Amino acid sequence: MINDLNKTFGQIFSNDVTALRKQLVDIQQHQADRTESVNWARKLRFLDISNVPDLASLEEDRNIRSTTYDGQGRRVQTRGARPKLTIPIIEENEDDEGPDYLAVSWKWVDLADRIPYGCGSRESFRYYIQRRPGYKPHASSFPDRYMDRVILMAQNHNITKIWIDTECIFQRPGDDPRDKELGVQVMDLVYEDARLAVGLLTTPLMLQDEVDTLARLMLGTIFAVGARSDVDAFSPNVDVAKIQMLILRILSDPRWSRAWIFQEDHLASYRMTLLIPHSAHIRTNRIYDFGNIRGELQVNVARFRSSVTRFCLAQPDIRRWPSNEILRKAKRYKMFNTISSETYPTTTNSVLVDVCNRSIKEEHDRVAILANALQFSSRLDTTTTSPLVCSNKYSLSAMLLALIFMNGEILHNCEDILTHTVQSYIDLSEYRMRAPHPDERQYFFDHCRFRSPTVTLQGIETKGWIFALLPDECVRLGARETQLLRRTYTVEALEERESGSILNEVEQDTIETLISQLRRRWPGSQLAGLMQRTLDFDCDRPPRVAYPAMSNVIKMMAAVVRALHDGHEVRLARLHSRPHSSEPSAMFISPGGWSDNAGSEPLGQVLIFTSWDDPQVLQQHRYFQERLVSLRVSVLDPDGNTSNNSLLREGCSLKKHGWVNGIWDARGERLGTYLFPFDDEPKGASHRGTKRKRDTDSSDDDFESDDDSADNRHE
């Protein structure tokens, strides 16, 4: 495998796009079967600290040695003898509901990077690890000074099991290398399932003013009262430069530069707490609650990223230093991805940038990290014996691109892929869409992916259903219902929801009206039945885990109500494979005029491609993502020209024209196979793929429907 992340595909493949596509197809053949890794994750090993003394009180009760270090990492202060303590490793029972454990995120540092004098670094014991009863314990590979910090954190939260990679993945001399290879593929599960994760920093805060500045940043008191998070202004007399220097000091810690640690922070999210050492004289909790572990500031990594991103976005130009440097290490995706826009992409582009721009020992691990961070279902074989790794034939850039295609990413076709690196190509090609509901917008779009995609030389082959609009069936409310909706559908009403419900009372009443209309026109309507069951689910709030698709349908129904309120066109549709006289089985929201984009075909010729992949059906929902697609498409003829629907048949080529939100029911209908070609412009035509930039208002006409598609929002 060749690391060529800084090269364009033209440089890598000698300006031969066919060679690139052939390698993408070839790479796809080297997939990893994740079953064995998932089984490995079901039987995680942990350090059992249930018999470890309470370290917080130990130093006071016994004359245990306490160690601190000077600026060069040398021990300068000790007292008492440091006894040996053995910690056993236990294995999770596969039938357990899931143990409470603390997962550790750390980076080995050199002597010069260790916590300096005055910060109270302790080594209470010489820690030994016993793998099984009767086995000879070995000195821990995890530094004793780190073990103290981790145990203190676990004991502070009443957790008795700790997961540390260096001990819980068997990788000592003589161990089977397969253990590490299996573990690498399921790090997403390890950190996602942890009750708590802890990230160890070694760069301390030495001054009271530094800690107080961090406290004000985390509280948000540096921002003007009443300022919204998307248009923040600083309070008077805020020292912006001082805050910048504080953030840069925290981000100078070696852990922020590692690709593996980025993955751990990303996956653990709100469960990840940073431990930042500080000098002993500092008062920590006079402004902000930094916890009660002596010598440590406890900082939630997701809140820290949000505060840092908000701080940078309040400045005039985020492209200049130090804002660009800060955001490169610690941005919050769901805030950053909506700069100057109400639309969202998936997090694929953001994660790819972070994975490619951090340090790593083994370059092929970037592939596994990208898959873990994005929780991809399809994986590539990156074991040391895989041809992808041990051969110089394969491009790392092509491997990352193939992985993204294999997991259903919806992308625009850009003008010439050969002029781009993998990062610039994904950046230019990413789709941006409006979400159907304000809740969990980024989560929603991270599931907007093709079902069971296959990379071919021509493009992406995938499965789905095709719906055709009914030209004379526009969804409307009566005059009285419309007036009532516009009077009652207020900001206050949007916020007044029963606990656990997605829809508010106004939305529920409007959906009831639409259901009644459908049943009057089409008694026994399956679409009405689907909407009624979904509405009952939202009102009754049974256990949501039993209905993984329901929340998306509920949000789509909320989008229909919002569209009717705002005057957007909503039309009924039928499955294209069914007779013209068939009852409607879907309703879709216009992206701003059905014939404004993708030509001027009559409404009866407008097609919507949908798919839904529900891993719950296969009882694999714990390890595989559900995937949703709802795109306006047109049929292409063999020359790449938009054709009428007479050429629509299984296996035909489709062109994407933008995301369309709506409600649809394809139960009982066989999935068809269709091709989304890499080249969807007519032969001989010039391409127009200009991406909407976050700091401009320009956009390409073909892509406008993505940003103006159905009036929908997301978290």
mmCIF file of C-alpha atoms in Angstrom, residues 435-649:
data_model
loop_
_atom_site.group_PDB
_atom_site.id
_atom_site.type_symbol
_atom_site.label_atom_id
_atom_site.label_comp_id
_atom_site.label_asym_id
_atom_site.label_seq_id
_atom_site.Cartn_x
_atom_site.Cartn_y
_atom_site.Cartn_z
ATOM 1 C CA ALA A 435 -33.398 17.688 7.546
ATOM 2 C CA PRO A 436 -37.063 16.903 8.138
ATOM 3 C CA HIS A 437 -36.981 17.838 11.819
ATOM 4 C CA PRO A 438 -34.829 19.889 14.229
ATOM 5 C CA ASP A 439 -33.963 16.878 16.398
ATOM 6 C CA GLU A 440 -30.683 15.067 15.731
ATOM 7 C CA ARG A 441 -30.106 16.527 12.286
ATOM 8 C CA GLN A 442 -26.529 15.321 11.914
ATOM 9 C CA TYR A 443 -27.503 11.831 13.047
ATOM 10 C CA PHE A 444 -30.291 11.742 10.447
ATOM 11 C CA PHE A 445 -28.022 12.633 7.550
ATOM 12 C CA ASP A 446 -25.297 10.248 8.600
ATOM 13 C CA HIS A 447 -27.856 7.539 7.780
ATOM 14 C CA CYS A 448 -28.721 8.965 4.347
ATOM 15 C CA ARG A 449 -26.820 6.404 2.283
ATOM 16 C CA PHE A 450 -27.385 3.986 -0.577
ATOM 17 C CA ARG A 451 -28.484 0.478 0.277
ATOM 18 C CA SER A 452 -26.117 -2.425 -0.553
ATOM 19 C CA PRO A 453 -24.000 -0.418 -3.017
ATOM 20 C CA THR A 454 -21.595 -2.057 -5.457
ATOM 21 C CA VAL A 455 -18.779 -0.159 -7.168
ATOM 22 C CA THR A 456 -18.638 -0.895 -10.905
ATOM 23 C CA LEU A 457 -16.556 0.577 -13.721
ATOM 24 C CA GLN A 458 -19.559 2.672 -14.726
ATOM 25 C CA GLY A 459 -20.709 3.898 -11.322
ATOM 26 C CA ILE A 460 -22.523 2.881 -8.145
ATOM 27 C CA GLU A 461 -25.065 0.090 -8.432
ATOM 28 C CA THR A 462 -27.692 0.013 -5.714
ATOM 29 C CA LYS A 463 -31.188 -1.212 -4.899
ATOM 30 C CA GLY A 464 -34.356 0.760 -4.342
ATOM 31 C CA TRP A 465 -37.891 1.640 -5.395
ATOM 32 C CA ILE A 466 -39.055 4.200 -7.952
ATOM 33 C CA PHE A 467 -42.106 6.395 -7.319
ATOM 34 C CA ALA A 468 -43.863 8.591 -9.895
ATOM 35 C CA LEU A 469 -45.765 11.747 -8.958
ATOM 36 C CA LEU A 470 -49.507 11.763 -9.562
ATOM 37 C CA PRO A 471 -50.002 14.896 -11.707
ATOM 38 C CA ASP A 472 -53.477 15.765 -10.403
ATOM 39 C CA GLU A 473 -53.006 14.883 -6.744
ATOM 40 C CA CYS A 474 -51.679 17.805 -4.718
ATOM 41 C CA VAL A 475 -51.977 17.453 -0.943
ATOM 42 C CA ARG A 476 -54.015 20.332 0.488
ATOM 43 C CA LEU A 477 -55.759 21.227 3.683
ATOM 44 C CA GLY A 478 -59.161 22.858 3.692
ATOM 45 C CA ALA A 479 -59.387 26.619 4.191
ATOM 46 C CA ARG A 480 -60.344 26.200 7.841
ATOM 47 C CA GLU A 481 -57.541 23.724 8.567
ATOM 48 C CA THR A 482 -55.003 25.910 6.744
ATOM 49 C CA GLN A 483 -56.016 28.988 8.711
ATOM 50 C CA LEU A 484 -55.884 27.069 11.978
ATOM 51 C CA LEU A 485 -52.463 25.599 11.151
ATOM 52 C CA ARG A 486 -50.957 28.970 10.291
ATOM 53 C CA ARG A 487 -52.364 30.518 13.453
ATOM 54 C CA THR A 488 -51.242 27.783 15.834
ATOM 55 C CA TYR A 489 -47.973 26.568 14.254
ATOM 56 C CA THR A 490 -45.753 28.902 16.257
ATOM 57 C CA VAL A 491 -42.300 28.638 17.746
ATOM 58 C CA GLU A 492 -43.934 28.078 21.112
ATOM 59 C CA ALA A 493 -46.078 25.269 19.696
ATOM 60 C CA LEU A 494 -43.028 23.608 18.167
ATOM 61 C CA GLU A 495 -41.398 23.475 21.573
ATOM 62 C CA GLU A 496 -44.486 22.182 23.408
ATOM 63 C CA ARG A 497 -44.234 18.425 23.010
ATOM 64 C CA GLU A 498 -45.077 15.584 25.304
ATOM 65 C CA SER A 499 -42.012 13.989 26.812
ATOM 66 C CA GLY A 500 -40.713 11.370 24.391
ATOM 67 C CA SER A 501 -42.801 12.595 21.437
ATOM 68 C CA ILE A 502 -41.348 14.018 18.237
ATOM 69 C CA LEU A 503 -44.590 15.654 17.047
ATOM 70 C CA ASN A 504 -46.358 18.444 18.911
ATOM 71 C CA GLU A 505 -50.138 18.636 19.262
ATOM 72 C CA VAL A 506 -50.605 20.836 16.170
ATOM 73 C CA GLU A 507 -48.597 18.425 14.021
ATOM 74 C CA GLN A 508 -50.499 15.431 15.371
ATOM 75 C CA ASP A 509 -53.870 17.061 14.581
ATOM 76 C CA THR A 510 -52.737 17.983 11.054
ATOM 77 C CA ILE A 511 -51.540 14.436 10.353
ATOM 78 C CA GLU A 512 -54.914 13.121 11.564
ATOM 79 C CA THR A 513 -56.581 15.399 9.002
ATOM 80 C CA LEU A 514 -54.354 14.106 6.182
ATOM 81 C CA ILE A 515 -55.053 10.501 7.182
ATOM 82 C CA SER A 516 -58.795 11.177 7.086
ATOM 83 C CA GLN A 517 -58.484 12.728 3.612
ATOM 84 C CA LEU A 518 -56.634 9.681 2.291
ATOM 85 C CA ARG A 519 -59.173 7.266 3.745
ATOM 86 C CA ARG A 520 -62.110 9.186 2.276
ATOM 87 C CA ARG A 521 -60.578 9.012 -1.200
ATOM 88 C CA TRP A 522 -59.058 5.541 -0.920
ATOM 89 C CA PRO A 523 -60.726 3.361 1.737
ATOM 90 C CA GLY A 524 -58.192 0.924 3.119
ATOM 91 C CA SER A 525 -55.263 3.127 2.014
ATOM 92 C CA GLN A 526 -51.974 1.484 2.995
ATOM 93 C CA LEU A 527 -50.273 4.885 3.134
ATOM 94 C CA ALA A 528 -52.925 6.131 5.557
ATOM 95 C CA GLY A 529 -52.452 2.976 7.616
ATOM 96 C CA LEU A 530 -48.698 3.523 7.810
ATOM 97 C CA MET A 531 -49.197 7.134 8.881
ATOM 98 C CA GLN A 532 -51.777 6.117 11.505
ATOM 99 C CA ARG A 533 -49.529 3.451 13.043
ATOM 100 C CA THR A 534 -46.632 5.885 13.078
ATOM 101 C CA LEU A 535 -48.771 8.584 14.681
ATOM 102 C CA ASP A 536 -50.000 6.137 17.328
ATOM 103 C CA PHE A 537 -46.403 5.208 18.033
ATOM 104 C CA ASP A 538 -45.486 8.856 18.616
ATOM 105 C CA CYS A 539 -48.515 9.453 20.834
ATOM 106 C CA ASP A 540 -48.265 6.248 22.880
ATOM 107 C CA ARG A 541 -44.453 6.173 23.054
ATOM 108 C CA PRO A 542 -43.824 2.403 23.370
ATOM 109 C CA PRO A 543 -40.195 1.206 23.564
ATOM 110 C CA ARG A 544 -38.547 2.779 20.525
ATOM 111 C CA VAL A 545 -35.916 0.079 20.218
ATOM 112 C CA ALA A 546 -38.549 -2.215 18.708
ATOM 113 C CA TYR A 547 -39.250 0.162 15.788
ATOM 114 C CA PRO A 548 -35.988 1.492 14.357
ATOM 115 C CA ALA A 549 -37.607 3.096 11.278
ATOM 116 C CA MET A 550 -40.407 4.843 13.113
ATOM 117 C CA SER A 551 -38.558 7.975 14.211
ATOM 118 C CA ASN A 552 -37.578 8.770 10.613
ATOM 119 C CA VAL A 553 -41.169 8.403 9.388
ATOM 120 C CA ILE A 554 -42.386 10.611 12.245
ATOM 121 C CA LYS A 555 -39.876 13.294 11.305
ATOM 122 C CA MET A 556 -40.933 13.070 7.664
ATOM 123 C CA MET A 557 -44.559 13.591 8.724
ATOM 124 C CA ALA A 558 -43.483 16.667 10.680
ATOM 125 C CA ALA A 559 -41.763 17.927 7.525
ATOM 126 C CA VAL A 560 -45.019 17.558 5.560
ATOM 127 C CA VAL A 561 -46.863 19.660 8.142
ATOM 128 C CA ARG A 562 -44.159 22.310 8.035
ATOM 129 C CA ALA A 563 -44.268 22.344 4.228
ATOM 130 C CA LEU A 564 -48.041 22.858 4.214
ATOM 131 C CA HIS A 565 -47.651 25.674 6.737
ATOM 132 C CA ASP A 566 -44.987 27.384 4.618
ATOM 133 C CA GLY A 567 -46.885 26.992 1.361
ATOM 134 C CA HIS A 568 -44.657 24.368 -0.233
ATOM 135 C CA GLU A 569 -46.175 21.949 -2.691
ATOM 136 C CA VAL A 570 -46.771 18.407 -1.458
ATOM 137 C CA ARG A 571 -47.830 15.781 -3.995
ATOM 138 C CA LEU A 572 -49.005 12.203 -3.835
ATOM 139 C CA ALA A 573 -47.106 9.506 -5.719
ATOM 140 C CA ARG A 574 -47.441 5.844 -6.634
ATOM 141 C CA LEU A 575 -44.909 3.102 -7.159
ATOM 142 C CA HIS A 576 -43.909 3.333 -10.809
ATOM 143 C CA SER A 577 -44.212 -0.425 -11.235
ATOM 144 C CA ARG A 578 -47.899 -0.367 -10.312
ATOM 145 C CA PRO A 579 -50.828 0.504 -12.623
ATOM 146 C CA HIS A 580 -51.738 4.153 -13.170
ATOM 147 C CA SER A 581 -55.036 3.541 -11.397
ATOM 148 C CA SER A 582 -53.286 2.397 -8.209
ATOM 149 C CA GLU A 583 -53.895 4.254 -4.975
ATOM 150 C CA PRO A 584 -51.087 6.586 -3.871
ATOM 151 C CA SER A 585 -48.375 5.016 -1.763
ATOM 152 C CA ALA A 586 -46.286 8.128 -1.014
ATOM 153 C CA MET A 587 -46.339 11.888 -0.592
ATOM 154 C CA PHE A 588 -43.294 14.047 -1.332
ATOM 155 C CA ILE A 589 -42.469 17.686 -0.656
ATOM 156 C CA SER A 590 -41.481 19.842 -3.596
ATOM 157 C CA PRO A 591 -37.881 21.096 -3.532
ATOM 158 C CA GLY A 592 -39.119 24.469 -4.750
ATOM 159 C CA GLY A 593 -41.088 23.670 -7.888
ATOM 160 C CA TRP A 594 -41.089 20.208 -9.403
ATOM 161 C CA SER A 595 -40.113 21.399 -12.885
ATOM 162 C CA ASP A 596 -37.635 24.092 -11.817
ATOM 163 C CA ASN A 597 -34.736 21.646 -12.002
ATOM 164 C CA ALA A 598 -33.841 18.553 -14.004
ATOM 165 C CA GLY A 599 -35.687 19.757 -17.073
ATOM 166 C CA SER A 600 -39.329 20.624 -17.600
ATOM 167 C CA GLU A 601 -40.944 17.209 -17.751
ATOM 168 C CA PRO A 602 -44.630 17.048 -16.763
ATOM 169 C CA LEU A 603 -45.449 16.098 -13.192
ATOM 170 C CA GLY A 604 -46.357 12.581 -14.235
ATOM 171 C CA GLN A 605 -42.765 12.096 -15.413
ATOM 172 C CA VAL A 606 -41.133 13.212 -12.141
ATOM 173 C CA LEU A 607 -39.464 10.235 -10.428
ATOM 174 C CA ILE A 608 -38.328 9.704 -6.844
ATOM 175 C CA PHE A 609 -35.805 6.971 -5.990
ATOM 176 C CA THR A 610 -36.099 5.640 -2.443
ATOM 177 C CA SER A 611 -34.587 2.872 -0.393
ATOM 178 C CA TRP A 612 -34.534 1.749 3.202
ATOM 179 C CA ASP A 613 -32.147 -0.730 4.763
ATOM 180 C CA ASP A 614 -33.317 -1.991 8.134
ATOM 181 C CA PRO A 615 -30.682 -4.144 9.861
ATOM 182 C CA GLN A 616 -33.229 -4.868 12.607
ATOM 183 C CA VAL A 617 -34.875 -7.306 10.200
ATOM 184 C CA LEU A 618 -31.652 -9.325 10.132
ATOM 185 C CA GLN A 619 -31.204 -8.879 13.895
ATOM 186 C CA GLN A 620 -27.975 -7.048 13.138
ATOM 187 C CA HIS A 621 -29.045 -3.581 14.273
ATOM 188 C CA ARG A 622 -26.460 -3.597 17.041
ATOM 189 C CA TYR A 623 -23.584 -3.622 14.552
ATOM 190 C CA PHE A 624 -24.989 -2.292 11.262
ATOM 191 C CA GLN A 625 -26.516 1.049 10.273
ATOM 192 C CA GLU A 626 -29.983 1.601 8.901
ATOM 193 C CA ARG A 627 -29.751 3.503 5.601
ATOM 194 C CA LEU A 628 -32.281 5.820 3.962
ATOM 195 C CA VAL A 629 -32.427 7.387 0.469
ATOM 196 C CA SER A 630 -35.038 9.707 -1.070
ATOM 197 C CA LEU A 631 -33.752 11.364 -4.257
ATOM 198 C CA ARG A 632 -35.361 13.031 -7.220
ATOM 199 C CA VAL A 633 -33.961 11.303 -10.306
ATOM 200 C CA SER A 634 -34.272 11.177 -14.064
ATOM 201 C CA VAL A 635 -33.576 8.326 -16.475
ATOM 202 C CA LEU A 636 -30.462 8.530 -18.670
ATOM 203 C CA ASP A 637 -30.121 7.092 -22.144
ATOM 204 C CA PRO A 638 -26.889 5.314 -23.233
ATOM 205 C CA ASP A 639 -25.348 8.661 -24.255
ATOM 206 C CA GLY A 640 -25.978 10.235 -20.846
ATOM 207 C CA ASN A 641 -28.928 12.359 -21.984
ATOM 208 C CA THR A 642 -31.998 12.760 -19.802
ATOM 209 C CA SER A 643 -34.677 10.547 -21.282
ATOM 210 C CA ASN A 644 -38.395 10.118 -20.807
ATOM 211 C CA ASN A 645 -39.530 7.350 -18.525
ATOM 212 C CA SER A 646 -39.993 4.844 -21.336
ATOM 213 C CA LEU A 647 -36.396 3.746 -20.712
ATOM 214 C CA LEU A 648 -37.034 3.144 -17.006
ATOM 215 C CA ARG A 649 -36.349 -0.496 -16.290
#
